JSON list of C-alpha atoms in Angstrom, two decimals:
[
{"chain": "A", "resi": 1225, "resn": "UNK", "atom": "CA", "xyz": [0.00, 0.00, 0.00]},
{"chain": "A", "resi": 1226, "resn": "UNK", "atom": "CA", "xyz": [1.04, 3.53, -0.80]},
{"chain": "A", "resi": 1227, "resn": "UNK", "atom": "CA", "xyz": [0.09, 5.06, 2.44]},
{"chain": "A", "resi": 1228, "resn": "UNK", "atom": "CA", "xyz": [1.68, 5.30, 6.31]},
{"chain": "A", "resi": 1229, "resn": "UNK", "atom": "CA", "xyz": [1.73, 7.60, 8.62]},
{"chain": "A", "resi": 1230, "resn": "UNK", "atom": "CA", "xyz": [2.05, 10.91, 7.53]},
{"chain": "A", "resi": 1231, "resn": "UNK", "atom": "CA", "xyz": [4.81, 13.34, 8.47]},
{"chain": "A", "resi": 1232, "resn": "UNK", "atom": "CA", "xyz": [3.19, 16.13, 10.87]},
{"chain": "A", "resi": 1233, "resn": "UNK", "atom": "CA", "xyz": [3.88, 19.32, 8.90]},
{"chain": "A", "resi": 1234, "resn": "UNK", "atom": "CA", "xyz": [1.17, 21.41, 9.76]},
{"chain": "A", "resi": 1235, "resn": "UNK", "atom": "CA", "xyz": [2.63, 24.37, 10.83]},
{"chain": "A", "resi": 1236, "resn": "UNK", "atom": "CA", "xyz": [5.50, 23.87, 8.05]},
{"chain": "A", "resi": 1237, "resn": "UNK", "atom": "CA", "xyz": [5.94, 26.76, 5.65]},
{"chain": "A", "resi": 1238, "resn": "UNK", "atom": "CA", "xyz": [7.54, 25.20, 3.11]},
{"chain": "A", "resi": 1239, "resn": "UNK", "atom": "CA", "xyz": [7.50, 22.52, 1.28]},
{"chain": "A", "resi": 1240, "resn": "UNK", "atom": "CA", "xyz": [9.42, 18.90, 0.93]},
{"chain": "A", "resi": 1241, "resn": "UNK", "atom": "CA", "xyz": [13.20, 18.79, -1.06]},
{"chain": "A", "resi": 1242, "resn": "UNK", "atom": "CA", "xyz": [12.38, 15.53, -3.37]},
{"chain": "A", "resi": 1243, "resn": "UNK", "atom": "CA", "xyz": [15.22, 13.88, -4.82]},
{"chain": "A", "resi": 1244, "resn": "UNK", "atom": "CA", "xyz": [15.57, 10.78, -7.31]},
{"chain": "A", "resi": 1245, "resn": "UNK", "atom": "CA", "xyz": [18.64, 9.41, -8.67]},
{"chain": "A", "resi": 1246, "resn": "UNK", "atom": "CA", "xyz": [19.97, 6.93, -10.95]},
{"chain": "A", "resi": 1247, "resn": "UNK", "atom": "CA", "xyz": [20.18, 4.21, -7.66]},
{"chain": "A", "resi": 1248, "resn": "UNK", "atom": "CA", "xyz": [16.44, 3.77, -8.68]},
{"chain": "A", "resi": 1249, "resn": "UNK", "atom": "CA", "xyz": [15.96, 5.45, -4.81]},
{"chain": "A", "resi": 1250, "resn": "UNK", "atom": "CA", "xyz": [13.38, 8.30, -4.06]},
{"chain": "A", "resi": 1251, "resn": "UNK", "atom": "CA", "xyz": [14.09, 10.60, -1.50]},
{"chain": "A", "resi": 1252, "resn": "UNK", "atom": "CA", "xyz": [12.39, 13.08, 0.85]},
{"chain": "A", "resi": 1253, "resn": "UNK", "atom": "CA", "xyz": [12.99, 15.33, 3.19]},
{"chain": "A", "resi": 1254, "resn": "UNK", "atom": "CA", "xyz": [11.17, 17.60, 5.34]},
{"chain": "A", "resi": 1255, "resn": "UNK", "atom": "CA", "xyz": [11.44, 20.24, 8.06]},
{"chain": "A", "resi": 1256, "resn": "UNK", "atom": "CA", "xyz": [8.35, 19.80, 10.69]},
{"chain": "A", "resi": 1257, "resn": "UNK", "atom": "CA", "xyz": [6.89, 22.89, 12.62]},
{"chain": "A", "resi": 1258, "resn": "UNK", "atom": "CA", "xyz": [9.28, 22.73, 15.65]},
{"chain": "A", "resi": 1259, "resn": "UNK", "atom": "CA", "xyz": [12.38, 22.97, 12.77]},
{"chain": "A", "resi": 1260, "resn": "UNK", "atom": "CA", "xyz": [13.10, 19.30, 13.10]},
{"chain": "A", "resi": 1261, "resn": "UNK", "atom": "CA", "xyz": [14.19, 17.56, 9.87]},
{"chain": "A", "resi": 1262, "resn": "UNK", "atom": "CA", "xyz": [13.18, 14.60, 8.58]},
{"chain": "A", "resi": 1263, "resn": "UNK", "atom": "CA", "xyz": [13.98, 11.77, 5.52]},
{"chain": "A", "resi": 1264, "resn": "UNK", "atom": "CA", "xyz": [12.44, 9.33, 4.21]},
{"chain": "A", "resi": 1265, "resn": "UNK", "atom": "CA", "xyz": [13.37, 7.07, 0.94]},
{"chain": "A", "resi": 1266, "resn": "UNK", "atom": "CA", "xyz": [11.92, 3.85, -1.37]},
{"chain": "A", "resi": 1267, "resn": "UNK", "atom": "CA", "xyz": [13.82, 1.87, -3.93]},
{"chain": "A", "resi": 1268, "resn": "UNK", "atom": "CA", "xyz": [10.39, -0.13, -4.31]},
{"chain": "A", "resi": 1269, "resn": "UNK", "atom": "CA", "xyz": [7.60, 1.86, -5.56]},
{"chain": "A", "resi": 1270, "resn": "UNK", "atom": "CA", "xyz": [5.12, 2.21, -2.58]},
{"chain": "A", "resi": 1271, "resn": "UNK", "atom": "CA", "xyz": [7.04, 0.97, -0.10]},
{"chain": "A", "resi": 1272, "resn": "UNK", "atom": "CA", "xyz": [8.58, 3.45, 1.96]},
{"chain": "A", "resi": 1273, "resn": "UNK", "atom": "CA", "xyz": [11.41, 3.24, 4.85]},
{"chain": "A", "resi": 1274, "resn": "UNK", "atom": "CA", "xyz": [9.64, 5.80, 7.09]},
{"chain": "A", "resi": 1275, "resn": "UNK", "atom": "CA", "xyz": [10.18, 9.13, 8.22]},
{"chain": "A", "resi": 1276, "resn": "UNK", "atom": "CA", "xyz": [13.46, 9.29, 10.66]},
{"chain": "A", "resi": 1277, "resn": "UNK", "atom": "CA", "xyz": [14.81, 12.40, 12.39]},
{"chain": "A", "resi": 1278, "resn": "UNK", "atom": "CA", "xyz": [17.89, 13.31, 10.82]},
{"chain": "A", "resi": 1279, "resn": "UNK", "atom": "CA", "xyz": [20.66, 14.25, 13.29]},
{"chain": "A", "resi": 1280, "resn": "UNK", "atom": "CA", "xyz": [21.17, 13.87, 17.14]},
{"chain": "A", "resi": 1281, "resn": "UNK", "atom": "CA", "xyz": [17.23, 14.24, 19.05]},
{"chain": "A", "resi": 1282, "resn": "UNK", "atom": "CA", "xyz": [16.71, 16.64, 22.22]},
{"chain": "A", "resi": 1283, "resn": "UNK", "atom": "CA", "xyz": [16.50, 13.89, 25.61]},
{"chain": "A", "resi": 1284, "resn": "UNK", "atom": "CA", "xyz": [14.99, 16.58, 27.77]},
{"chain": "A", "resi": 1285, "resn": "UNK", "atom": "CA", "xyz": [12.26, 14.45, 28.92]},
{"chain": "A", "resi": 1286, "resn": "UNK", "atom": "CA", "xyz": [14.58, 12.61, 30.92]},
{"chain": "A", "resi": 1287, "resn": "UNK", "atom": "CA", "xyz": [16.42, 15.19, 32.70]},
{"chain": "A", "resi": 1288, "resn": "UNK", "atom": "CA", "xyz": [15.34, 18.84, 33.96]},
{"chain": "A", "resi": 1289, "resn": "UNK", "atom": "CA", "xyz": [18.84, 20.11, 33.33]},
{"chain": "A", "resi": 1290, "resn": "UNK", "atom": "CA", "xyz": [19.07, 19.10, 29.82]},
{"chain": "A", "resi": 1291, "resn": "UNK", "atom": "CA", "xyz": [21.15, 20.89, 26.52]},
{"chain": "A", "resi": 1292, "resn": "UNK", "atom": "CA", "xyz": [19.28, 20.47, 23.75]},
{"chain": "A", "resi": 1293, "resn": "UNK", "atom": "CA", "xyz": [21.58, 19.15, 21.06]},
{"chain": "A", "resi": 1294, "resn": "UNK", "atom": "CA", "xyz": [19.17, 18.44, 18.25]},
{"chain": "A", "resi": 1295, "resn": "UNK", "atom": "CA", "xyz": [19.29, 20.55, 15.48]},
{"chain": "A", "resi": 1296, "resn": "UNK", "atom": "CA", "xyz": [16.75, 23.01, 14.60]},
{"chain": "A", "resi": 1297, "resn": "UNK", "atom": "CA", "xyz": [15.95, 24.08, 10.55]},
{"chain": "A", "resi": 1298, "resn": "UNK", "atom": "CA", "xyz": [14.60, 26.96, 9.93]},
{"chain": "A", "resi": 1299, "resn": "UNK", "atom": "CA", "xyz": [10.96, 26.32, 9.05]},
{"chain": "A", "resi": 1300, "resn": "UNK", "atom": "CA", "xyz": [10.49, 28.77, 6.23]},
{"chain": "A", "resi": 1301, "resn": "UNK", "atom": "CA", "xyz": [13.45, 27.16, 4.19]},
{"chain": "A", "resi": 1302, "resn": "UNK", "atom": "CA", "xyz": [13.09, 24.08, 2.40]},
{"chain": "A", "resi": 1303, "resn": "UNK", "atom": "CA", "xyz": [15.81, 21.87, 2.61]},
{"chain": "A", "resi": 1304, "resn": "UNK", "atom": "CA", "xyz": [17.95, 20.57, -0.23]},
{"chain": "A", "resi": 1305, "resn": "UNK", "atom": "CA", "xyz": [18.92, 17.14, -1.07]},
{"chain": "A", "resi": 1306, "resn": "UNK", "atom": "CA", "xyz": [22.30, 16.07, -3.25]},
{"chain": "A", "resi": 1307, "resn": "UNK", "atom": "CA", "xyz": [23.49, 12.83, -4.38]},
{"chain": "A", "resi": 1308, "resn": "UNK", "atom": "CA", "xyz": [26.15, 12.27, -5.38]},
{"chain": "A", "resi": 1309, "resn": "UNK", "atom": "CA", "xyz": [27.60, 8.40, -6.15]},
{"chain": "A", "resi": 1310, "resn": "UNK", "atom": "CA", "xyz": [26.26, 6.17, -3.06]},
{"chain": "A", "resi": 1311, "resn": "UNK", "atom": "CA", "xyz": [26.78, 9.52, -1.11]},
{"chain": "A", "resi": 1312, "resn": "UNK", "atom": "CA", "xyz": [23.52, 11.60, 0.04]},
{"chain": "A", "resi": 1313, "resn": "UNK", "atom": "CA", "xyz": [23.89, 15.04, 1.02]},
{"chain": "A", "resi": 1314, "resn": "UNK", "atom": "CA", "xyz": [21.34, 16.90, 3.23]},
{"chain": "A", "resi": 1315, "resn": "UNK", "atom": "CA", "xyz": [21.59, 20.41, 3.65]},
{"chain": "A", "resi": 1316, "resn": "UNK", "atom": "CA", "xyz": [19.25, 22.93, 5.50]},
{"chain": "A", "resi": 1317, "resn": "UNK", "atom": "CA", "xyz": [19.51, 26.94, 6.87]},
{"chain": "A", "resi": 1318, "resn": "UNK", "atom": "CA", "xyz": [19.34, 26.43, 10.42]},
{"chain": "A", "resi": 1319, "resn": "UNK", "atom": "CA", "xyz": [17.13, 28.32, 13.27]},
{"chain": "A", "resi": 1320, "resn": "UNK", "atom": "CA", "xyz": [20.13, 30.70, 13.61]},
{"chain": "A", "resi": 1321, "resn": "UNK", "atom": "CA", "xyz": [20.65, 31.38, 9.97]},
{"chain": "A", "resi": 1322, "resn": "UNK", "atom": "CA", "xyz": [23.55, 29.11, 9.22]},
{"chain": "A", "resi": 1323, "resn": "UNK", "atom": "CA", "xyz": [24.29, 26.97, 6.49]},
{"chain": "A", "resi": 1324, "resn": "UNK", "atom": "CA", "xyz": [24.37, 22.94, 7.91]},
{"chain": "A", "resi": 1325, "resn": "UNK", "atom": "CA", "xyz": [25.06, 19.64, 6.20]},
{"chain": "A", "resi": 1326, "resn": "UNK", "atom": "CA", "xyz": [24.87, 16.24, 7.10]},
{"chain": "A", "resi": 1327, "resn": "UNK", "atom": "CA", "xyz": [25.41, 13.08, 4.79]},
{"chain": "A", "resi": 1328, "resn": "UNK", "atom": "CA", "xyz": [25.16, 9.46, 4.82]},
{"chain": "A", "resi": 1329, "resn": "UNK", "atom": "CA", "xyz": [26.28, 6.92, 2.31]},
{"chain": "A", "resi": 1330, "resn": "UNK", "atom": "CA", "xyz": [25.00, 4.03, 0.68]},
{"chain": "A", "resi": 1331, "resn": "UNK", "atom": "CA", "xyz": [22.35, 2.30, 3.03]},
{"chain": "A", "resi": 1332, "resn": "UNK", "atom": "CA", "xyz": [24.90, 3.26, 6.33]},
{"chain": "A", "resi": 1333, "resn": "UNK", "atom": "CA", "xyz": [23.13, 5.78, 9.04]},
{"chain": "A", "resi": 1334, "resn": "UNK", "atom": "CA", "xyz": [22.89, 9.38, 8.80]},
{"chain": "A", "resi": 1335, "resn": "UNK", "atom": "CA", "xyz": [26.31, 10.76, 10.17]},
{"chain": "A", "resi": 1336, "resn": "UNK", "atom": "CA", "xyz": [25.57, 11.34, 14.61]},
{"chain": "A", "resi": 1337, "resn": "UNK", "atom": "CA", "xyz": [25.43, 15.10, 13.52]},
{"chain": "A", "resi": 1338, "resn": "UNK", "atom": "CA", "xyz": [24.97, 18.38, 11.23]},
{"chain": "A", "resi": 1339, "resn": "UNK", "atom": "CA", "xyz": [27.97, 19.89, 10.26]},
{"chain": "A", "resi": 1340, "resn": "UNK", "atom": "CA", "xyz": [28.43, 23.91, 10.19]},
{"chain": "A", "resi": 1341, "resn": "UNK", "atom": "CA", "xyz": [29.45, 25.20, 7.45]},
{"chain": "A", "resi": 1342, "resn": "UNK", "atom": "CA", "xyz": [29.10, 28.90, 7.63]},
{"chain": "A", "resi": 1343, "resn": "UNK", "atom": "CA", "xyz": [30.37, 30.46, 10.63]},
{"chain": "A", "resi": 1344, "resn": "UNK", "atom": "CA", "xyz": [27.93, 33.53, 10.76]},
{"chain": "A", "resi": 1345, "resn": "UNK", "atom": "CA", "xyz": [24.06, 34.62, 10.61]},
{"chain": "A", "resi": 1346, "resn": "UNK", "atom": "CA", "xyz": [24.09, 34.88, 6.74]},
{"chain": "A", "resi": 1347, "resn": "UNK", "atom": "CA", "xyz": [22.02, 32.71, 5.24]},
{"chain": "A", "resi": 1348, "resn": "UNK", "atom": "CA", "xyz": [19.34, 34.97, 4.78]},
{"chain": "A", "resi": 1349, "resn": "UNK", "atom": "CA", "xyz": [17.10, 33.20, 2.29]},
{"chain": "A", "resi": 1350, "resn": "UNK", "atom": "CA", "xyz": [16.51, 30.22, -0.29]},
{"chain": "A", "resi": 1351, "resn": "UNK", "atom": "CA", "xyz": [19.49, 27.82, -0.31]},
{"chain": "A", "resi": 1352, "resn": "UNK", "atom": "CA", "xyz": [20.73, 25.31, -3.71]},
{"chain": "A", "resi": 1353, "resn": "UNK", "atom": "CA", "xyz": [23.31, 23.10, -3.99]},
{"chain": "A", "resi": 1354, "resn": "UNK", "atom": "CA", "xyz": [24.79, 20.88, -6.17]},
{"chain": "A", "resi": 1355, "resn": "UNK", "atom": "CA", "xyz": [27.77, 18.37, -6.76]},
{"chain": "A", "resi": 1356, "resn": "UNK", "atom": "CA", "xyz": [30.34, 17.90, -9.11]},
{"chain": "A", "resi": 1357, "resn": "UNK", "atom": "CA", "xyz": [33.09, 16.17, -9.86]},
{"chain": "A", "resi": 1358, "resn": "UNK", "atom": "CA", "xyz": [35.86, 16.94, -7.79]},
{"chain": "A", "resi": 1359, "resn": "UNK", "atom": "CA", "xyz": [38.86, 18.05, -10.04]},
{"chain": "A", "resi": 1360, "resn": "UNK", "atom": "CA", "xyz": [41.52, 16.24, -7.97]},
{"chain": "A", "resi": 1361, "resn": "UNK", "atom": "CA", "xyz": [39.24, 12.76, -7.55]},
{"chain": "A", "resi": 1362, "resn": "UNK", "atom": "CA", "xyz": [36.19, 12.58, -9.92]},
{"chain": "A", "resi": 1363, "resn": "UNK", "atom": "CA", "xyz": [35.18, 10.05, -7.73]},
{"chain": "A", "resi": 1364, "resn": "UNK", "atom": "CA", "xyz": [34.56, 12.31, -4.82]},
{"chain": "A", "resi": 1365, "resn": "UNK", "atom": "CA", "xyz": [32.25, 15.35, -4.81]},
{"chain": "A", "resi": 1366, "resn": "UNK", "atom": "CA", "xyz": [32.59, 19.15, -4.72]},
{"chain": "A", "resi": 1367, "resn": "UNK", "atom": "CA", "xyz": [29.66, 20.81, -3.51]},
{"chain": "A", "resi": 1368, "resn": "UNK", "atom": "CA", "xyz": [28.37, 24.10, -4.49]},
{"chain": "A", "resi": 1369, "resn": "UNK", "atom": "CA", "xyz": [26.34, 26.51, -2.91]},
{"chain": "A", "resi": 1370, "resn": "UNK", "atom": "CA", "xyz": [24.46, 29.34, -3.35]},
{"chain": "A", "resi": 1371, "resn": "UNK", "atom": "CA", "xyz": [22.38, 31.40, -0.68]},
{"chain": "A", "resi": 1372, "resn": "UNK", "atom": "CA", "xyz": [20.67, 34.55, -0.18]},
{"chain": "A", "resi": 1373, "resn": "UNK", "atom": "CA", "xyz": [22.55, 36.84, 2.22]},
{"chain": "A", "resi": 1374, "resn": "UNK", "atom": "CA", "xyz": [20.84, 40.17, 3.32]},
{"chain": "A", "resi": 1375, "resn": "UNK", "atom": "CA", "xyz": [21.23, 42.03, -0.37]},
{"chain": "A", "resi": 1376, "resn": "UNK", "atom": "CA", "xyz": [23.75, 39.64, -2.06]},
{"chain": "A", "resi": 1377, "resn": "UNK", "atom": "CA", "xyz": [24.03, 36.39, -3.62]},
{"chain": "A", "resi": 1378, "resn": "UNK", "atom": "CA", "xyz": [26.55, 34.12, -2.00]},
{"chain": "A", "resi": 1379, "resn": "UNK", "atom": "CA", "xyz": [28.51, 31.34, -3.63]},
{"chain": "A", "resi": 1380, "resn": "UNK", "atom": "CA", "xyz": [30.69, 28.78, -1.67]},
{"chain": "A", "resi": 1381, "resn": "UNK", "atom": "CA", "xyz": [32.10, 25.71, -2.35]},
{"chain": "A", "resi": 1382, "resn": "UNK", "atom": "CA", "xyz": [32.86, 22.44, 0.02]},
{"chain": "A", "resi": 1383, "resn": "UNK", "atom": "CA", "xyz": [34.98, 19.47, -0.54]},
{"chain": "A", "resi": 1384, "resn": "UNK", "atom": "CA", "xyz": [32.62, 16.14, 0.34]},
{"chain": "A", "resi": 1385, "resn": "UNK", "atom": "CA", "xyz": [33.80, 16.21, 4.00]},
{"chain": "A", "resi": 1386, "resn": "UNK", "atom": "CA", "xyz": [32.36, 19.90, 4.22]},
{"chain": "A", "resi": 1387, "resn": "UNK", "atom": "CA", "xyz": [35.67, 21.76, 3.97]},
{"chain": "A", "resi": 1388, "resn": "UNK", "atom": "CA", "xyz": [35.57, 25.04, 2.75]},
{"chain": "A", "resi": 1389, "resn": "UNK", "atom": "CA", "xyz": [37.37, 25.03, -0.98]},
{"chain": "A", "resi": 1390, "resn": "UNK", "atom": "CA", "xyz": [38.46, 28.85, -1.68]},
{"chain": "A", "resi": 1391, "resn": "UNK", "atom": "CA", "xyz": [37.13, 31.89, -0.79]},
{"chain": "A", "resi": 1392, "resn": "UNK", "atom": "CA", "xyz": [32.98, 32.98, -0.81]},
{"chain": "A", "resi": 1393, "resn": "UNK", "atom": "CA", "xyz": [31.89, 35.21, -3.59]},
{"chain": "A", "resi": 1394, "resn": "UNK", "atom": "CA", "xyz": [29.30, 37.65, -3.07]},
{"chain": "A", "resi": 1395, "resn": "UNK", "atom": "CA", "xyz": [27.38, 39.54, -5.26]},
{"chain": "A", "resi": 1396, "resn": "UNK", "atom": "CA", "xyz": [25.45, 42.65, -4.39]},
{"chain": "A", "resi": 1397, "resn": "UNK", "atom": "CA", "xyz": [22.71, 41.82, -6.94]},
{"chain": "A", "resi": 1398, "resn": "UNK", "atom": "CA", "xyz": [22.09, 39.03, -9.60]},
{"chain": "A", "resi": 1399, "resn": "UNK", "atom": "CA", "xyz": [23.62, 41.05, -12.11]},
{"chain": "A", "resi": 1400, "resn": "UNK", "atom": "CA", "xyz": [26.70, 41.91, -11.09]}
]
């Protein structure tokens, strides 16, 4: 059967990053109202893995003195998907305006957490990525990204461990 439980997005202001690739494997992911992200996948049509948090969970039900160390999307941001080989990249804009990523490859887990990858509250608007070959290994991704920040358009790139490759370039407008 085609149906499950549905993902609560109710109070979600954006909409699912949907992903297919050449692994025959259909991919979602979602952001939920509290900023929570979630993924879910099928390699048989209809049949569907089930939505799983991505990233570490809060366990503050269990203690009153608890640090939160989930990780919290921002909710008006949808969140991109890359693949890239047996490699599947998740990226989102977090709560704080930051740039995150977290991968997993082949059928292994998610990695145990999001990775930063801009330092400061930039990330203003829309993100998109994408991968390439990287020029040094073809068999390993680049990944390129490109962001709103306040007035300009922002272009990074990331080695497929997240390291930054070379400098951002901003633009102040789409035109120049």
């Amino acid at each position: 059967s085609d149906t499950e439980t549905p993902l609560d997005t109710s109070a979600t202001l954006t909409t699912p990053a949907l992903s297919a690739h050449s692994d025959h494997g259909l991919h979602i992911a979602n952001t939920t109202h509290t900023g929570a992200v979630y993924w879910n996948s099928t390699f048989t049509p209809g049949v569907w893995s089930g939505w799983q948090r991505v990233g570490p969970e809060d366990d503050c039900v269990s203690s009153p003195f608890c640090i939160d160390p989930g990780f919290y999307a921002n909710r008006f941001t949808q969140p991109v998907l890359v693949m890239f080989g047996d490699r599947l990249y998740l990226f989102a804009r977090s709560a704080d305006d930051r740039l995150y990523g977290i991968k997993k490859t082949g059928s292994g887990a998610w990695d145990a957490d999001w990775t930063q990858l801009t330092s400061d509250e930039d990330v203003t608007g829309r993100i998109s990525l994408v991968a390439t070959p990287d020029p040094l290994n073809s068999s390993l991704p680049e990944l390129h990204a490109v962001y709103a920040s306040g007035t300009q358009v922002v272009y990074r790139r990331f080695d497929h461990a997240f390291n930054p490759v070379g400098q951002a370039k901003a633009w102040c407008n789409a035109s120049g």
